[in-house]
């Protein structure tokens, strides 16, 4: 009975992480806004900034990986490999989220010392959608940290609770 | 006394020496990244205009504190190097300590957290440095590396050291996690009966 709740808890966490990563991916991809500025028109897309492209790619990888691991059978020997892959995916999520937040913060506040003006005043809806995508990425990261601890407890059994 | 403890560490298995060497490398890489970025500062005087016949000069400074990503970079690398220092000290001076289940697990979890931390810091600084080097014509952000070349070079060196630290920390974390599955000689000198074969 304990094993069933363990397995169910792992599945629920992984499905939630899959949804969060998918939401971050979709929110970032569909962010696009055109703003006119007298004669000039500025189109803000996510692909203008390299950090957002990396965020999109990383969340796509995480989405596909979560979907595949959802269907891994319980007795498979690949679970030990899943622990390693979970660690790598957590690292990928952390780095992509951190890079995207660093660049988005410059877009929102600007950098007075470098003479970079903030762009959020001109494209507010784009900025809001990017913020939403980053929050979804943060949720996916937190869920994956829990999943990593969960995988280690379930597979590696560090407290040696199983008698075999 | 320290020499005898070092001899104890060196004689207790090849994996111990490898782990110690890796931790020393990671410690030096992250510490050098933190120090180089922390001391990164360049001041330059530019001519910004002319008043009549005399040029008007203004002094600009490029410091690491201007960019929050670089501040995070310095702090995170300092924290990770401190963690590695603690683990090195534990391995050298804690030779008689028995590694029961929870201690191994806490070392593994701490290593994983520090891997995430240093990779996040290195990545954020890398993408901010890319914006500073190439500019962004869509957002009309000018590049600054053509004016402050020394600042950019030092920043690049710190980034390379930090990414080397990331690679070493990943290997260390993998080794520590594998020690959870198969405790080997490096864990304790006295055989602990709680470890199942």
Short mmCIF file of C-alpha atoms in Angstrom, two decimals:
data_model
loop_
_atom_site.label_atom_id
_atom_site.label_comp_id
_atom_site.label_asym_id
_atom_site.label_seq_id
_atom_site.Cartn_x
_atom_site.Cartn_y
_atom_site.Cartn_z
CA UNK A 1 0.00 0.00 0.00
CA UNK A 2 2.89 2.33 0.77
CA UNK A 3 4.39 1.49 -2.60
CA UNK A 4 1.19 2.42 -4.38
CA UNK A 5 0.97 5.84 -2.75
CA UNK A 6 4.65 6.37 -3.49
CA UNK A 7 4.19 5.55 -7.12
CA UNK A 8 1.05 7.64 -7.36
CA UNK A 9 2.74 10.61 -5.70
CA UNK A 10 5.63 10.39 -8.14
CA UNK A 11 3.28 10.24 -11.10
CA UNK A 12 1.26 13.23 -9.89
CA UNK A 13 4.41 15.32 -9.31
CA UNK A 14 5.79 14.46 -12.70
CA UNK A 15 2.53 15.23 -14.46
CA UNK A 16 2.38 18.60 -12.69
CA UNK A 17 5.97 19.35 -13.74
CA UNK A 18 5.09 18.36 -17.31
CA UNK A 19 2.15 20.78 -17.30
CA UNK A 20 4.23 23.61 -15.84
CA UNK A 21 7.06 23.17 -18.35
CA UNK A 22 4.57 22.94 -21.21
CA UNK A 23 2.86 26.12 -19.99
CA UNK A 24 6.16 27.98 -19.82
CA UNK A 25 7.06 26.82 -23.33
CA UNK A 26 3.73 27.87 -24.83
CA UNK A 27 3.58 31.19 -23.00
CA UNK A 28 7.04 32.16 -24.16
CA UNK A 29 6.48 31.06 -27.77
CA UNK A 30 3.22 32.94 -28.23
CA UNK A 31 4.54 36.21 -26.84
CA UNK A 32 4.68 38.73 -29.61
CA UNK A 33 3.65 42.33 -29.65
CA UNK A 34 3.85 45.16 -32.09
CA UNK A 35 4.03 48.72 -30.87
CA UNK A 36 4.19 51.82 -33.00
CA UNK A 37 6.34 54.72 -32.07
CA UNK A 38 5.54 57.57 -34.47
CA UNK A 39 6.81 56.16 -37.75
CA UNK A 40 8.89 53.40 -36.26
CA UNK A 41 7.20 50.17 -35.32
CA UNK A 42 8.80 47.83 -32.88
CA UNK A 43 7.97 44.16 -32.91
CA UNK A 44 8.98 42.40 -29.74
CA UNK A 45 9.40 38.63 -30.06
CA UNK A 46 10.92 36.13 -27.72
CA UNK A 47 13.57 35.22 -30.31
CA UNK A 48 15.18 38.65 -30.12
CA UNK A 49 17.01 37.62 -26.99
CA UNK A 50 19.25 34.56 -26.84
CA UNK A 51 18.36 33.85 -23.21
CA UNK A 52 14.67 33.46 -24.09
CA UNK A 53 15.51 31.09 -26.94
CA UNK A 54 17.51 28.97 -24.48
CA UNK A 55 14.58 29.05 -22.04
CA UNK A 56 12.20 27.82 -24.76
CA UNK A 57 14.54 25.02 -25.84
CA UNK A 58 15.19 23.92 -22.25
CA UNK A 59 11.50 23.80 -21.37
CA UNK A 60 10.75 21.86 -24.56
CA UNK A 61 13.35 19.26 -23.58
CA UNK A 62 11.92 19.05 -20.06
CA UNK A 63 8.37 18.65 -21.38
CA UNK A 64 9.31 15.77 -23.69
CA UNK A 65 11.41 14.09 -20.98
CA UNK A 66 8.63 14.31 -18.37
CA UNK A 67 6.12 12.90 -20.81
CA UNK A 68 8.37 9.94 -21.58
CA UNK A 69 9.18 9.14 -17.95
CA UNK A 70 5.47 9.18 -17.07
CA UNK A 71 5.14 5.89 -18.91
CA UNK A 72 8.14 4.08 -17.43
CA UNK A 73 7.02 0.85 -15.74
CA UNK A 74 7.74 0.45 -12.06
CA UNK A 75 9.96 -2.61 -12.26
CA UNK A 76 12.19 -1.29 -14.98
CA UNK A 77 15.91 -1.07 -14.25
CA UNK A 78 16.05 2.31 -15.96
CA UNK A 79 14.95 4.06 -12.75
CA UNK A 80 18.54 4.43 -11.63
CA UNK A 81 19.23 6.22 -14.90
CA UNK A 82 16.19 8.40 -14.26
CA UNK A 83 17.82 9.74 -11.09
CA UNK A 84 20.82 10.96 -13.08
CA UNK A 85 18.61 12.39 -15.81
CA UNK A 86 16.47 14.14 -13.19
CA UNK A 87 19.56 15.86 -11.84
CA UNK A 88 20.60 16.97 -15.31
CA UNK A 89 17.12 18.25 -16.10
CA UNK A 90 16.98 20.18 -12.82
CA UNK A 91 20.28 21.80 -13.67
CA UNK A 92 19.01 22.65 -17.16
CA UNK A 93 15.86 24.23 -15.73
CA UNK A 94 17.82 26.23 -13.14
CA UNK A 95 20.25 27.61 -15.65
CA UNK A 96 17.62 28.52 -18.26
CA UNK A 97 15.36 30.20 -15.72
CA UNK A 98 18.26 32.12 -14.22
CA UNK A 99 19.46 33.38 -17.60
CA UNK A 100 15.96 34.41 -18.70
CA UNK A 101 15.29 36.25 -15.43
CA UNK A 102 18.63 38.07 -15.65
CA UNK A 103 17.87 39.35 -19.14
CA UNK A 104 14.20 40.09 -18.40
CA UNK A 105 15.26 42.16 -15.42
CA UNK A 106 17.33 44.35 -17.72
CA UNK A 107 14.35 44.68 -20.03
CA UNK A 108 12.15 45.79 -17.18
CA UNK A 109 14.47 48.12 -15.30
CA UNK A 110 17.08 48.96 -17.89
CA UNK A 111 20.67 49.51 -17.00
CA UNK A 112 21.44 53.17 -16.40
CA UNK A 113 25.17 52.64 -16.33
CA UNK A 114 25.28 51.06 -19.77
CA UNK A 115 22.71 53.37 -21.28
CA UNK A 116 20.16 50.62 -21.87
CA UNK A 117 16.57 51.79 -21.66
CA UNK A 118 13.83 49.51 -20.37
CA UNK A 119 11.49 48.23 -23.05
CA UNK A 120 8.56 47.21 -20.87
CA UNK A 121 7.00 50.63 -21.12
CA UNK A 122 6.51 50.24 -24.85
CA UNK A 123 5.40 46.61 -24.97
CA UNK A 124 3.55 45.95 -21.68
CA UNK A 125 1.60 42.92 -22.81
CA UNK A 126 4.77 41.22 -24.07
CA UNK A 127 6.40 41.87 -20.71
CA UNK A 128 3.45 40.43 -18.81
CA UNK A 129 3.46 37.28 -20.89
CA UNK A 130 7.20 36.83 -20.40
CA UNK A 131 6.66 37.24 -16.65
CA UNK A 132 3.98 34.55 -16.74
CA UNK A 133 6.27 32.19 -18.65
CA UNK A 134 9.06 32.75 -16.12
CA UNK A 135 6.73 32.04 -13.20
CA UNK A 136 5.64 28.78 -14.86
CA UNK A 137 9.30 27.92 -15.32
CA UNK A 138 9.88 28.55 -11.61
CA UNK A 139 7.00 26.25 -10.70
CA UNK A 140 8.45 23.54 -12.97
CA UNK A 141 11.84 23.98 -11.29
CA UNK A 142 10.44 23.66 -7.76
CA UNK A 143 8.47 20.55 -8.76
CA UNK A 144 11.57 19.03 -10.29
CA UNK A 145 13.59 19.64 -7.12
CA UNK A 146 10.91 17.70 -5.21
CA UNK A 147 10.95 15.02 -7.90
CA UNK A 148 14.72 14.68 -7.63
CA UNK A 149 14.55 14.12 -3.87
CA UNK A 150 11.64 11.77 -4.46
CA UNK A 151 13.53 9.74 -7.07
CA UNK A 152 16.53 9.40 -4.82
CA UNK A 153 14.37 8.24 -1.94
CA UNK A 154 12.43 5.82 -4.11
CA UNK A 155 15.27 4.34 -6.13
CA UNK A 156 18.48 4.69 -4.17
CA UNK A 157 16.93 4.10 -0.75
CA UNK A 158 19.54 6.00 1.22
CA UNK A 159 17.95 5.30 4.60
CA UNK A 160 18.07 1.57 3.83
CA UNK A 161 14.41 1.05 4.65
CA UNK A 162 14.02 -1.95 2.38
CA UNK A 163 15.16 -5.20 3.86
CA UNK A 164 16.25 -6.93 0.64
CA UNK B 1 49.90 16.11 12.73
CA UNK B 2 48.33 17.36 9.55
CA UNK B 3 50.87 15.41 7.53
CA UNK B 4 49.87 12.15 9.21
CA UNK B 5 46.21 12.90 8.52
CA UNK B 6 47.03 13.61 4.89
CA UNK B 7 48.84 10.29 4.73
CA UNK B 8 45.76 8.58 6.13
CA UNK B 9 43.64 10.13 3.41
CA UNK B 10 46.09 9.28 0.69
CA UNK B 11 46.36 5.66 1.68
CA UNK B 12 42.69 4.93 2.00
CA UNK B 13 41.91 4.20 -1.57
CA UNK B 14 42.24 5.61 -5.01
CA UNK B 15 38.69 6.94 -5.14
CA UNK B 16 39.38 9.11 -2.10
CA UNK B 17 42.30 10.75 -3.81
CA UNK B 18 40.33 11.29 -6.99
CA UNK B 19 37.45 12.86 -5.09
CA UNK B 20 39.80 15.07 -3.12
CA UNK B 21 41.57 16.17 -6.29
CA UNK B 22 38.26 16.97 -7.98
CA UNK B 23 37.10 18.99 -5.00
CA UNK B 24 40.36 20.94 -4.95
CA UNK B 25 39.95 21.71 -8.64
CA UNK B 26 36.34 22.82 -8.20
CA UNK B 27 37.27 24.93 -5.18
CA UNK B 28 40.06 26.70 -7.05
CA UNK B 29 37.94 27.22 -10.18
CA UNK B 30 34.97 28.77 -8.37
CA UNK B 31 37.15 30.81 -6.04
CA UNK B 32 39.12 32.27 -8.93
CA UNK B 33 35.89 33.04 -10.79
CA UNK B 34 34.51 34.88 -7.77
CA UNK B 35 37.71 36.83 -7.19
CA UNK B 36 38.28 37.81 -10.82
CA UNK B 37 34.70 39.00 -11.25
CA UNK B 38 34.72 40.67 -7.84
CA UNK B 39 37.72 42.78 -8.72
CA UNK B 40 36.42 43.58 -12.19
CA UNK B 41 36.41 47.33 -12.67
CA UNK B 42 37.44 49.64 -15.45
CA UNK B 43 37.39 53.40 -15.63
CA UNK B 44 37.68 55.27 -18.91
CA UNK B 45 37.42 58.85 -20.01
CA UNK B 46 35.54 59.63 -23.18
CA UNK B 47 35.07 62.77 -25.17
CA UNK B 48 31.34 63.41 -25.22
CA UNK B 49 31.16 66.71 -27.01
CA UNK B 50 32.75 69.97 -27.82
CA UNK B 51 32.09 73.34 -26.29
CA UNK B 52 33.52 75.85 -28.71
CA UNK B 53 37.01 74.49 -29.30
CA UNK B 54 37.59 72.57 -26.08
CA UNK B 55 36.46 68.94 -25.91
CA UNK B 56 34.23 67.98 -23.01
CA UNK B 57 35.35 64.80 -21.31
CA UNK B 58 33.37 62.54 -19.03
CA UNK B 59 34.57 59.60 -17.00
CA UNK B 60 32.63 56.35 -17.09
CA UNK B 61 33.14 53.31 -14.91
CA UNK B 62 32.26 49.73 -15.64
CA UNK B 63 31.90 47.71 -12.45
CA UNK B 64 30.49 44.33 -11.73
CA UNK B 65 27.98 45.81 -9.26
CA UNK B 66 26.12 47.56 -12.07
CA UNK B 67 24.69 44.28 -13.27
CA UNK B 68 22.65 42.19 -10.78
CA UNK B 69 23.52 38.99 -12.67
CA UNK B 70 27.22 39.57 -11.98
CA UNK B 71 26.55 40.25 -8.30
CA UNK B 72 24.68 36.93 -8.14
CA UNK B 73 27.64 35.34 -9.97
CA UNK B 74 30.17 36.54 -7.39
CA UNK B 75 28.02 35.58 -4.40
CA UNK B 76 27.11 32.13 -5.77
CA UNK B 77 30.69 31.25 -6.69
CA UNK B 78 31.88 32.33 -3.26
CA UNK B 79 29.24 30.11 -1.63
CA UNK B 80 30.12 27.09 -3.76
CA UNK B 81 33.85 27.50 -3.11
CA UNK B 82 33.11 27.70 0.62
CA UNK B 83 31.08 24.49 0.37
CA UNK B 84 33.96 22.75 -1.40
CA UNK B 85 36.37 24.01 1.23
CA UNK B 86 34.15 22.54 3.94
CA UNK B 87 34.00 19.18 2.17
CA UNK B 88 37.78 19.11 1.70
CA UNK B 89 38.29 19.89 5.37
CA UNK B 90 35.79 17.17 6.28
CA UNK B 91 37.63 14.63 4.18
CA UNK B 92 41.07 15.51 5.47
CA UNK B 93 40.37 16.12 9.14
CA UNK B 94 37.37 13.84 9.65
CA UNK B 95 39.12 10.59 8.84
CA UNK B 96 37.78 8.73 11.83
CA UNK B 97 34.20 9.91 11.43
CA UNK B 98 31.79 7.15 10.58
CA UNK B 99 29.58 7.99 7.68
CA UNK B 100 26.17 6.77 8.69
CA UNK B 101 23.29 6.93 6.24
CA UNK B 102 22.14 10.48 6.84
CA UNK B 103 25.60 12.02 6.57
CA UNK B 104 26.20 10.52 3.14
CA UNK B 105 22.77 11.68 2.05
CA UNK B 106 23.31 15.23 3.28
CA UNK B 107 26.62 15.44 1.43
CA UNK B 108 24.90 14.23 -1.75
CA UNK B 109 22.02 16.70 -1.40
CA UNK B 110 24.36 19.60 -0.65
CA UNK B 111 26.43 18.73 -3.71
CA UNK B 112 23.32 18.70 -5.89
CA UNK B 113 22.15 22.05 -4.56
CA UNK B 114 25.54 23.58 -5.19
CA UNK B 115 25.62 22.20 -8.73
CA UNK B 116 22.33 23.93 -9.45
CA UNK B 117 23.52 27.14 -7.83
CA UNK B 118 26.77 27.46 -9.70
CA UNK B 119 25.24 26.48 -13.03
CA UNK B 120 22.50 29.09 -12.59
CA UNK B 121 25.05 31.78 -11.72
CA UNK B 122 27.35 30.93 -14.62
CA UNK B 123 24.47 30.89 -17.08
CA UNK B 124 22.93 34.18 -15.97
CA UNK B 125 26.32 35.90 -16.19
CA UNK B 126 26.99 34.31 -19.58
CA UNK B 127 23.78 35.58 -21.13
CA UNK B 128 24.22 39.05 -19.65
CA UNK B 129 27.77 39.09 -21.01
CA UNK B 130 26.44 38.08 -24.42
CA UNK B 131 24.06 41.05 -24.40
CA UNK B 132 26.92 43.30 -23.38
CA UNK B 133 29.18 41.95 -26.08
CA UNK B 134 26.81 41.92 -29.01
CA UNK B 135 24.22 44.46 -27.97
CA UNK B 136 20.64 44.00 -29.05
CA UNK B 137 19.40 46.03 -31.95
CA UNK B 138 15.77 45.14 -31.39
CA UNK B 139 15.78 46.69 -27.95
CA UNK B 140 18.30 49.36 -28.98
CA UNK B 141 20.85 48.33 -26.37
CA UNK B 142 24.36 49.27 -27.42
CA UNK B 143 27.23 46.94 -26.87
CA UNK B 144 29.79 47.99 -24.31
CA UNK B 145 32.65 45.60 -25.06
CA UNK B 146 34.17 47.75 -27.76
CA UNK B 147 34.76 50.52 -25.23
CA UNK B 148 35.62 48.57 -22.09
CA UNK B 149 37.78 45.80 -23.50
CA UNK B 150 39.66 44.94 -20.28
CA UNK B 151 36.41 44.67 -18.34
CA UNK B 152 35.01 42.27 -20.92
CA UNK B 153 38.19 40.20 -21.04
CA UNK B 154 38.30 39.77 -17.27
CA UNK B 155 34.62 38.89 -17.26
CA UNK B 156 35.21 36.27 -19.94
CA UNK B 157 38.03 34.72 -17.91
CA UNK B 158 35.82 34.55 -14.82
CA UNK B 159 33.06 32.92 -16.87
CA UNK B 160 35.42 30.26 -18.23
CA UNK B 161 36.60 29.46 -14.70
CA UNK B 162 32.99 29.25 -13.50
CA UNK B 163 32.00 26.84 -16.28
CA UNK B 164 35.01 24.67 -15.48
CA UNK B 165 33.78 24.72 -11.88
CA UNK B 166 30.32 23.61 -13.09
CA UNK B 167 31.80 20.62 -14.92
CA UNK B 168 33.85 19.60 -11.88
CA UNK B 169 30.86 20.00 -9.56
CA UNK B 170 28.72 17.80 -11.84
CA UNK B 171 31.35 15.03 -11.72
CA UNK B 172 31.68 15.38 -7.95
CA UNK B 173 27.91 15.22 -7.53
CA UNK B 174 27.73 12.09 -9.68
CA UNK B 175 30.45 10.43 -7.58
CA UNK B 176 28.71 11.39 -4.33
CA UNK B 177 25.35 10.04 -5.51
CA UNK B 178 26.96 6.79 -6.63
CA UNK B 179 28.44 6.48 -3.15
CA UNK B 180 24.88 6.34 -1.82
CA UNK B 181 24.23 3.25 -3.90
CA UNK B 182 27.53 1.54 -3.29
CA UNK B 183 29.39 2.74 -0.21
CA UNK B 184 33.08 2.27 -0.80
CA UNK B 185 36.21 2.66 1.26
CA UNK B 186 36.16 6.42 1.12
CA UNK B 187 33.11 6.63 3.35
CA UNK B 188 34.51 5.35 6.61
CA UNK B 189 37.67 3.73 7.76
CA UNK B 190 35.81 1.58 10.29
CA UNK B 191 33.30 -0.74 8.67
CA UNK B 192 29.84 0.45 9.62
CA UNK B 193 27.42 -2.43 10.17
CA UNK B 194 24.39 -0.42 9.08
CA UNK B 195 25.53 -0.48 5.45
CA UNK B 196 24.03 -3.41 3.61
CA UNK B 197 26.35 -5.17 1.14
#
